[in-house]
PDB file of C-alpha atoms in Angstrom:
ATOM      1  CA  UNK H   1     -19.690 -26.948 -39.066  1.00  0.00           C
ATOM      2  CA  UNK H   2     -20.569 -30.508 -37.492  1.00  0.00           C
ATOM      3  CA  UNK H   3     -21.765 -32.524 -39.620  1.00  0.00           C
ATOM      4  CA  UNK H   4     -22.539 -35.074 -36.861  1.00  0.00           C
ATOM      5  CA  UNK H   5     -24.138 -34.006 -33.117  1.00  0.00           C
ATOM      6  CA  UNK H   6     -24.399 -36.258 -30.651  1.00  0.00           C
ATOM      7  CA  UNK H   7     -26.253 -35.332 -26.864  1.00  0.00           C
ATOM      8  CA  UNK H   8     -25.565 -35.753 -24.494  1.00  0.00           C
ATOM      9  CA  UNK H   9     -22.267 -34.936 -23.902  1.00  0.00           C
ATOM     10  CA  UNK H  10     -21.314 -36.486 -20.813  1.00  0.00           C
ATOM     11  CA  UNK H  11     -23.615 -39.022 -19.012  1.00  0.00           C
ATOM     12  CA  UNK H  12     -23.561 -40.480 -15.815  1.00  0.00           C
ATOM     13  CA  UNK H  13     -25.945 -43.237 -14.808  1.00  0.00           C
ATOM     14  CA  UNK H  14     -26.271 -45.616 -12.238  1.00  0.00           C
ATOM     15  CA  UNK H  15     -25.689 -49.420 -12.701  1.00  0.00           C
ATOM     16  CA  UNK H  16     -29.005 -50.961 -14.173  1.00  0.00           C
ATOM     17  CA  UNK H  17     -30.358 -47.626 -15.268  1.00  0.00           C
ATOM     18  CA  UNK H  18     -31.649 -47.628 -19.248  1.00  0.00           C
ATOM     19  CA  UNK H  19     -29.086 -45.102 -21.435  1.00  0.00           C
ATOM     20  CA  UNK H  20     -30.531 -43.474 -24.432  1.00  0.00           C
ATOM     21  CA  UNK H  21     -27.610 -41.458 -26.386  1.00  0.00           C
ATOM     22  CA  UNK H  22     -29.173 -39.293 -29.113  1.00  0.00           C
ATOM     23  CA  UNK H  23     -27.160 -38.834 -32.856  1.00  0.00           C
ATOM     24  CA  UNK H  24     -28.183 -36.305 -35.880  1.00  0.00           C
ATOM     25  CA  UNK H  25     -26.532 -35.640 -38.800  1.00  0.00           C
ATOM     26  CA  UNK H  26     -26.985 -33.383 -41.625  1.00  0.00           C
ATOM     27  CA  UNK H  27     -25.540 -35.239 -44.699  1.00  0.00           C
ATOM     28  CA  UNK H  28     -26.674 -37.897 -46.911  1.00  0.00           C
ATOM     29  CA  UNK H  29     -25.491 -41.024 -45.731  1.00  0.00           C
ATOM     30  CA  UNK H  30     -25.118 -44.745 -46.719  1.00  0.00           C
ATOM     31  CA  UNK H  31     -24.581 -45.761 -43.473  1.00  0.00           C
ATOM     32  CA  UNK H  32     -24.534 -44.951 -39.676  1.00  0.00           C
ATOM     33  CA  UNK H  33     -21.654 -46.294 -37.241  1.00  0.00           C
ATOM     34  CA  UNK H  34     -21.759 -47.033 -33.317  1.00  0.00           C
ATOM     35  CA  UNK H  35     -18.081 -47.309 -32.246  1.00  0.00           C
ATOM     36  CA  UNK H  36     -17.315 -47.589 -28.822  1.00  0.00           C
ATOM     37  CA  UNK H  37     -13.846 -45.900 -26.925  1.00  0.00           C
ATOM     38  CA  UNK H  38     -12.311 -47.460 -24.157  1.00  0.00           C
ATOM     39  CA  UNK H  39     -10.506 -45.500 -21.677  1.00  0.00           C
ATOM     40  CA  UNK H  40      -7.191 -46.553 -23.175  1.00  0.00           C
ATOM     41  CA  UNK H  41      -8.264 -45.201 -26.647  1.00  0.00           C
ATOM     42  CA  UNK H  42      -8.533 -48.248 -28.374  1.00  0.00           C
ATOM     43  CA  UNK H  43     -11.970 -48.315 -30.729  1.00  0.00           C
ATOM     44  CA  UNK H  44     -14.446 -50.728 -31.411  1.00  0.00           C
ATOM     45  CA  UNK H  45     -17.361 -50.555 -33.967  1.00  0.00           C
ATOM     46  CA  UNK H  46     -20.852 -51.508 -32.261  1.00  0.00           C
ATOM     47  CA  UNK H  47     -23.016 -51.415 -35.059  1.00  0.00           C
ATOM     48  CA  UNK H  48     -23.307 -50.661 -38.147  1.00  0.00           C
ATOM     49  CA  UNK H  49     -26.791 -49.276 -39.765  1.00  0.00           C
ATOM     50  CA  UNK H  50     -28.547 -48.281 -42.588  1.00  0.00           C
ATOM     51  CA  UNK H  51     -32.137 -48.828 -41.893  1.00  0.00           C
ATOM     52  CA  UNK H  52     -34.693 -49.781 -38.612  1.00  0.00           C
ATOM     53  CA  UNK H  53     -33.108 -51.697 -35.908  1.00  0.00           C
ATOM     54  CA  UNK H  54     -30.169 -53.470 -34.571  1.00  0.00           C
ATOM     55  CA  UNK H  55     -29.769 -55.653 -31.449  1.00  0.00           C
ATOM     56  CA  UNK H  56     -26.604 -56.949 -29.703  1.00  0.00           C
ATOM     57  CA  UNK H  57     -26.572 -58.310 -26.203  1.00  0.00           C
ATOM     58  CA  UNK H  58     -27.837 -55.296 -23.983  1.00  0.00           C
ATOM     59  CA  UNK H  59     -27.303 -52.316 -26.591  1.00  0.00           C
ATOM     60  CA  UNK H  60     -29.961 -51.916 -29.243  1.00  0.00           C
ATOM     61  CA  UNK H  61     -29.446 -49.317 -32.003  1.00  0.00           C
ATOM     62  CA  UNK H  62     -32.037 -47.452 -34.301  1.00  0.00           C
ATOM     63  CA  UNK H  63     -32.285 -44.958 -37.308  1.00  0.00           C
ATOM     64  CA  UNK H  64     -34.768 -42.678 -38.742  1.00  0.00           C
ATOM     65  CA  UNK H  65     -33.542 -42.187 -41.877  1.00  0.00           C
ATOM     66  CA  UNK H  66     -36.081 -39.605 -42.810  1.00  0.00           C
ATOM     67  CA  UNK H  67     -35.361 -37.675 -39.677  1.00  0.00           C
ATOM     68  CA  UNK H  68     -31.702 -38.217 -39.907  1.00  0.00           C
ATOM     69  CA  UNK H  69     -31.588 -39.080 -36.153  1.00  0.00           C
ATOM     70  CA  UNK H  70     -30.205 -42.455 -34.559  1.00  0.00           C
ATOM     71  CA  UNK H  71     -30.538 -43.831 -31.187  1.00  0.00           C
ATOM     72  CA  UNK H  72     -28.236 -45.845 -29.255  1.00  0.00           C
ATOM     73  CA  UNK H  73     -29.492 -47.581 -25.723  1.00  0.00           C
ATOM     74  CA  UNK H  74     -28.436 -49.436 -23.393  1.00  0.00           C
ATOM     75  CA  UNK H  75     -30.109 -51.507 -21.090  1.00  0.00           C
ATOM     76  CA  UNK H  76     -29.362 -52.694 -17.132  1.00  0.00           C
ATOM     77  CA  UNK H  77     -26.175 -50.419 -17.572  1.00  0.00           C
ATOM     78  CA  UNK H  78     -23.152 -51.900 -15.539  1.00  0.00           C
ATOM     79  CA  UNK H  79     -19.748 -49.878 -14.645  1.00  0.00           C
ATOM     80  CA  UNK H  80     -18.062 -51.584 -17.727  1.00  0.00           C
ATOM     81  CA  UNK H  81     -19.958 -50.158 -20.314  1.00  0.00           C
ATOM     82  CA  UNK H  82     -18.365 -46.826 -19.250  1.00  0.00           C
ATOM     83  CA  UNK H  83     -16.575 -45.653 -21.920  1.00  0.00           C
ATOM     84  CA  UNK H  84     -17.027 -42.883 -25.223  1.00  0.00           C
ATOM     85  CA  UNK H  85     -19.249 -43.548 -27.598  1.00  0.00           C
ATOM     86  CA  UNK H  86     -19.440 -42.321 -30.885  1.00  0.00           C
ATOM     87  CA  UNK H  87     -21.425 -41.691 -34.494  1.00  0.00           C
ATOM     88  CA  UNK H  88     -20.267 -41.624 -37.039  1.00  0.00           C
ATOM     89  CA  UNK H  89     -21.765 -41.461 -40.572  1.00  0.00           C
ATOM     90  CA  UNK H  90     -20.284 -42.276 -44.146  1.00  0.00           C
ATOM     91  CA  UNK H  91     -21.623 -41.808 -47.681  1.00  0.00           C
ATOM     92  CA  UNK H  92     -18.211 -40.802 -49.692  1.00  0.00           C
ATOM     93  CA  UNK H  93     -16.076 -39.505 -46.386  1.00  0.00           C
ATOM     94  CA  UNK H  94     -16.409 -40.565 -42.608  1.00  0.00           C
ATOM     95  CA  UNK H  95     -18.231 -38.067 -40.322  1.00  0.00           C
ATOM     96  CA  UNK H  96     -17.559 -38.432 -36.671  1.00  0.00           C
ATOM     97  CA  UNK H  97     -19.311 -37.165 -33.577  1.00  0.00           C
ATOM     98  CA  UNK H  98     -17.438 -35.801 -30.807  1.00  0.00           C
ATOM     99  CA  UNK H  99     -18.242 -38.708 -28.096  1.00  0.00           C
ATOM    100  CA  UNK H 100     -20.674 -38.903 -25.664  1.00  0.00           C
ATOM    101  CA  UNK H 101     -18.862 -39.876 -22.176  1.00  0.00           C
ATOM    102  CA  UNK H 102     -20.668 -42.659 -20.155  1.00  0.00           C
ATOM    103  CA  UNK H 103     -20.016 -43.568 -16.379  1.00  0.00           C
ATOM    104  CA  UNK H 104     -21.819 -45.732 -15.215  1.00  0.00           C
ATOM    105  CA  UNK H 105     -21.602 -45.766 -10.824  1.00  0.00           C
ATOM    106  CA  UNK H 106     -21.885 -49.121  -8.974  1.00  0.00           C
TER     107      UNK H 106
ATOM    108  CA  UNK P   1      -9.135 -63.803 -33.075  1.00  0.00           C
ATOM    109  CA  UNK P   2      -7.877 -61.836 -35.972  1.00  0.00           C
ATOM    110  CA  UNK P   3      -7.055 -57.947 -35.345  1.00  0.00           C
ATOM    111  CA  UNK P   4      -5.682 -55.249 -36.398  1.00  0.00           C
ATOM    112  CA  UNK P   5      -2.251 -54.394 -35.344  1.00  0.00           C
ATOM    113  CA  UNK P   6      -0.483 -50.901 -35.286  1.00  0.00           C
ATOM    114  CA  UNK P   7       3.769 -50.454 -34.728  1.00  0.00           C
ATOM    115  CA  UNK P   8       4.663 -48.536 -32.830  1.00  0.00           C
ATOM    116  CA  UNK P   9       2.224 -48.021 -30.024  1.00  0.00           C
ATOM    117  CA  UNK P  10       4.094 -44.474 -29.075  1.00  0.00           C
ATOM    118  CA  UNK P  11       6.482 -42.294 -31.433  1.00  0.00           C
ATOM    119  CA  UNK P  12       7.926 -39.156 -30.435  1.00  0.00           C
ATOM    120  CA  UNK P  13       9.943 -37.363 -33.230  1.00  0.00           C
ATOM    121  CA  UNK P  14      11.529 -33.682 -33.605  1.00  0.00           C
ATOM    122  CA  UNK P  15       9.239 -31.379 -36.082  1.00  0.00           C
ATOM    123  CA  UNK P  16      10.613 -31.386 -39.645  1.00  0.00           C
ATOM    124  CA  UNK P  17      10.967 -35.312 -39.525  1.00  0.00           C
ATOM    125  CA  UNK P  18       9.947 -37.999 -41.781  1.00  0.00           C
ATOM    126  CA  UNK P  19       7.695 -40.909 -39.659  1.00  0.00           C
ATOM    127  CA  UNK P  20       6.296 -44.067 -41.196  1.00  0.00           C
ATOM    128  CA  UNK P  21       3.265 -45.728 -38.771  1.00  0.00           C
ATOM    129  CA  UNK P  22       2.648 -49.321 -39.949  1.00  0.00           C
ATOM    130  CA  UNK P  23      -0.645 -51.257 -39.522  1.00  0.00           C
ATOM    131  CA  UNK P  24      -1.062 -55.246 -40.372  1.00  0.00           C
ATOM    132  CA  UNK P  25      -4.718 -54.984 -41.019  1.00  0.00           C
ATOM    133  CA  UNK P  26      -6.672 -58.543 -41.047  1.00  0.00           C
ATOM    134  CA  UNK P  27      -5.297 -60.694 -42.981  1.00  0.00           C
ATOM    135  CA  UNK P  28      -8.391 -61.242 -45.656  1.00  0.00           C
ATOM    136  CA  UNK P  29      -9.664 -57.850 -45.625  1.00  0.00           C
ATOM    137  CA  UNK P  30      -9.144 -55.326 -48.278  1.00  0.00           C
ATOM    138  CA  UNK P  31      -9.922 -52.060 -47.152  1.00  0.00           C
ATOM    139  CA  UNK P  32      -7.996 -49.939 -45.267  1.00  0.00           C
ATOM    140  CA  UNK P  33      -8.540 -46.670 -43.675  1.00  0.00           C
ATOM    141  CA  UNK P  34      -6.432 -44.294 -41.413  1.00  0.00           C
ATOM    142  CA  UNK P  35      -7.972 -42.071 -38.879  1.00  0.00           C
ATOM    143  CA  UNK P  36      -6.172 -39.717 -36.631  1.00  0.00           C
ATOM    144  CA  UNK P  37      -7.667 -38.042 -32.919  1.00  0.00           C
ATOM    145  CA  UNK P  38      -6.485 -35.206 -31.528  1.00  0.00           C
ATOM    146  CA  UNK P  39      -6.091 -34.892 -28.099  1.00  0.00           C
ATOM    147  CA  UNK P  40      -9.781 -34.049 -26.831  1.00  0.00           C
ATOM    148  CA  UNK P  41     -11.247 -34.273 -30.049  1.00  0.00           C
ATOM    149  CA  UNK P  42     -13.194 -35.772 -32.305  1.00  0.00           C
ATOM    150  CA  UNK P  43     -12.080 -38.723 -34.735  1.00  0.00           C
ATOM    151  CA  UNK P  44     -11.464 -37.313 -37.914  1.00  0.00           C
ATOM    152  CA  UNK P  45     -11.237 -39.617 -41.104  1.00  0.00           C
ATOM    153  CA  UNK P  46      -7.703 -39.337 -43.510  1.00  0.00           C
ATOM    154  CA  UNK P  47      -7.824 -41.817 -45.830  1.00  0.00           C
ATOM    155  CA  UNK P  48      -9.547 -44.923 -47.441  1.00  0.00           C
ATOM    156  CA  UNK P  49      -7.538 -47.418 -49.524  1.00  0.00           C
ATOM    157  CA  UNK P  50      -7.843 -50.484 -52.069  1.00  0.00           C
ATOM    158  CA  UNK P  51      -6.523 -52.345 -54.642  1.00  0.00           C
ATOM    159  CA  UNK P  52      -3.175 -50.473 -54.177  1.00  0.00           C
ATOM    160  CA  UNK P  53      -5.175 -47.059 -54.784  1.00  0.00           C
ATOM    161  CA  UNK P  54      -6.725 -44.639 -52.673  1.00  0.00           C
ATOM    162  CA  UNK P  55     -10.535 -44.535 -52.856  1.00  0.00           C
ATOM    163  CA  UNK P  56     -11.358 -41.060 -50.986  1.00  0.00           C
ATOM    164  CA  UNK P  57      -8.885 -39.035 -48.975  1.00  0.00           C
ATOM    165  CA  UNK P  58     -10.191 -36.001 -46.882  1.00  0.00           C
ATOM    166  CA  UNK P  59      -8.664 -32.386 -46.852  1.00  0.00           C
ATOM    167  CA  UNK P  60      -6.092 -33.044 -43.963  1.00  0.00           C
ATOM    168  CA  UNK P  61      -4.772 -35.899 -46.138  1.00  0.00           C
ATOM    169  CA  UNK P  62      -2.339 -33.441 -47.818  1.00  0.00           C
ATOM    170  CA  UNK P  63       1.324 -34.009 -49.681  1.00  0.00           C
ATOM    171  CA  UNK P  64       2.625 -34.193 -46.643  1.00  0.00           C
ATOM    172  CA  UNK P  65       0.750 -37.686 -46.034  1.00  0.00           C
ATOM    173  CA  UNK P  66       1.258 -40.605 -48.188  1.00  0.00           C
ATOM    174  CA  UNK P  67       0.102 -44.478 -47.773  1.00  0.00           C
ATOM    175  CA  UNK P  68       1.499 -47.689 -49.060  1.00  0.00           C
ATOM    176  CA  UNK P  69       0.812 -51.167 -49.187  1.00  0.00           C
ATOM    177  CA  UNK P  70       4.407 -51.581 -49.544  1.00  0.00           C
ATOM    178  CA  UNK P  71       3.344 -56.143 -49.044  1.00  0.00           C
ATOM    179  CA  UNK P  72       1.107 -58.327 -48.237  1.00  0.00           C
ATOM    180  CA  UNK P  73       0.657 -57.582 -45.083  1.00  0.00           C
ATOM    181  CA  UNK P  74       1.698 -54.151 -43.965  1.00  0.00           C
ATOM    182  CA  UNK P  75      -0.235 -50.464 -44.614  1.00  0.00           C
ATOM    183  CA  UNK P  76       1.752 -47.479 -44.037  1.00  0.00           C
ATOM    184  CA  UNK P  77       0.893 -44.177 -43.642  1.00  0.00           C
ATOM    185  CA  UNK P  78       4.124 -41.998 -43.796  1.00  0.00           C
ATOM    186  CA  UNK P  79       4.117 -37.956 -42.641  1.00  0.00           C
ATOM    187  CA  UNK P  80       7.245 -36.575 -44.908  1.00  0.00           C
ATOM    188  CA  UNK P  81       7.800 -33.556 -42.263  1.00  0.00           C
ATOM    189  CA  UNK P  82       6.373 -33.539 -39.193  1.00  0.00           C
ATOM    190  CA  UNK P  83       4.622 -30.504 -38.107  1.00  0.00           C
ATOM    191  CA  UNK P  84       3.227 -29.558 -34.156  1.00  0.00           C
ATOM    192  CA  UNK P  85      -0.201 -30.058 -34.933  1.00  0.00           C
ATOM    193  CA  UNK P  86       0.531 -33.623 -36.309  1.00  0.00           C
ATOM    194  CA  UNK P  87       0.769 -35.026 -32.804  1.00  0.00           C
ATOM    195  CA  UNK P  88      -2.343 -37.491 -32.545  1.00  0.00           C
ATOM    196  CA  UNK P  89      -3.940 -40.752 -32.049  1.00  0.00           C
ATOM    197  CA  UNK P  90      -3.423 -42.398 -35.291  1.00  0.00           C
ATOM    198  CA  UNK P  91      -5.848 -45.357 -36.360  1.00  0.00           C
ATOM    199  CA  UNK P  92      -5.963 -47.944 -38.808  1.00  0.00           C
ATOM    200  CA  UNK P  93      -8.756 -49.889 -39.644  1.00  0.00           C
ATOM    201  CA  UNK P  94      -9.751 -52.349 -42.397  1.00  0.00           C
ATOM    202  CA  UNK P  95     -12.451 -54.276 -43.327  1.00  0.00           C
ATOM    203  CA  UNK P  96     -13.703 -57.220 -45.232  1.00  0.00           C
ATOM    204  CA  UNK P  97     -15.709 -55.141 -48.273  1.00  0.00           C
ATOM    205  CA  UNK P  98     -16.445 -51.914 -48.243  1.00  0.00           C
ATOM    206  CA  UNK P  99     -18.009 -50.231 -45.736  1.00  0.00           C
ATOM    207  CA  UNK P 100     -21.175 -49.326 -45.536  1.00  0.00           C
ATOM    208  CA  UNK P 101     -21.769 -52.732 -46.275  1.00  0.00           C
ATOM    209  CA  UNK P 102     -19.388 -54.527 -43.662  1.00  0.00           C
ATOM    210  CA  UNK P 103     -18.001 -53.259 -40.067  1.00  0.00           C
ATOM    211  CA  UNK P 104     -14.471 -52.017 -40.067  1.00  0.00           C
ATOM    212  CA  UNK P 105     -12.287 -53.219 -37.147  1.00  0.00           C
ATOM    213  CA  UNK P 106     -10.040 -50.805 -35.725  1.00  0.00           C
ATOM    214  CA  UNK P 107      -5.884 -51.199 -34.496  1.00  0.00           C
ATOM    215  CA  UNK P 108      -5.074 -49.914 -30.950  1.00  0.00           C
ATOM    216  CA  UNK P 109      -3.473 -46.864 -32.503  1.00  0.00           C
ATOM    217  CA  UNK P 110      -0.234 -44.939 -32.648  1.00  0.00           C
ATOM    218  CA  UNK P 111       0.396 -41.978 -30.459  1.00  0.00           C
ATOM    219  CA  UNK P 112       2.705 -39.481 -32.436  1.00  0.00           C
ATOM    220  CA  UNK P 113       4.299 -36.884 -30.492  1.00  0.00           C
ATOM    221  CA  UNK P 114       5.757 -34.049 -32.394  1.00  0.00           C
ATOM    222  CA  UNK P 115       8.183 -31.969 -30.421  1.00  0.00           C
TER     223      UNK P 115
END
């Protein structure tokens, strides 16, 4: 049972192309997490959400709460943004995703 | 910039051994969390810890796991014996509160190899 899906599973865009990368969970949650995974494995969070909308640079995150979906996108992609990212959702326990794998092409 | 920090970056030990990974989480944070990743899969959450106690621990997180703040400065999580499927990507994280309400930042991790 996954408590966390995340689509698509592998992605491959072109530089400057506009990502969308799609999240739903099934649990109640106090908040949702955008971590990023580098190639090398190391992790970094993104964002951090309960409710609406965040904005950082080129990424922009959003949550329906009611829907229990979240969005992350990324705008004017470039080759360094390819890398895993990842949900993940907390209330008690952590809930991760299994990744979505972005390469972006030159 | 302050970051988390994980020793060793790569352990190999025989199955049936005892291994200690050690994190030095940020220095006023005082949360702590270990994660481990499988090869090819998904991040799976272990353990949360404060105020010398452990706030949630999830079913992997058995007696064969155990985690100390043994200073100031140093989180441990210690496997007593080592089995096969314990060879991951082990991460440490902390953060300033508690999450939900503050990001956690994340060590590089520890890759244990159980032979």
């Amino acid at each position: 049972k996954n408590e966390v899906e995340q689509s698509p599973q592998n992605l491959t865009a072109q530089e400057g192309e506009f990502i969308t990368i799609n999240c739903s969970y099934s649990v109640g949650i106090s908040a949702l997490h955008w971590l990023q995974q580098h190639p090398g494995g190391g992790i970094v969070s993104l964002f951090m959400l309960s409710s609406g909308k965040k904005k950082h640079g080129r990424l922009i995150a959003t949550i329906n709460i009611q829907e229990k979906h979240s969005s992350l996108h990324i705008t004017a992609s470039h080759p360094r943004d390819s890398a895993v990212y990842i949900c993940a959702v907390n209330r008690v326990q952590f809930y991760f995703g299994t990744g979505t794998s972005l390469t972006v092409i030159p | 910039e302050p970051e988390v920090t994980q020793t060793p970056s790569h352990q190999v030990t025989q199955m049936g051994q005892e291994v200690i990974l050690r994190c030095v989480p940020i220095s006023n944070h005082l949360y702590f969390y270990w994660y481990r990743q499988i090869l090819g899969q998904k991040v799976e959450f272990l353990v949360s810890f404060y105020n010398n106690e452990i706030s949630e621990k999830s079913e992997i997180f058995d007696d064969q796991f155990s985690v100390e703040r043994p200073d100031g400065s140093n989180f441990t999580l210690k496997i007593r014996s080592t089995k096969l499927e314990d060879s991951a990507m082990y991460f440490c994280a902390s953060s300033a509160v508690s999450i939900p309400y503050n990001e956690q930042f994340f060590g590089p991790g520890t890759r244990l190899t159980v032979l």
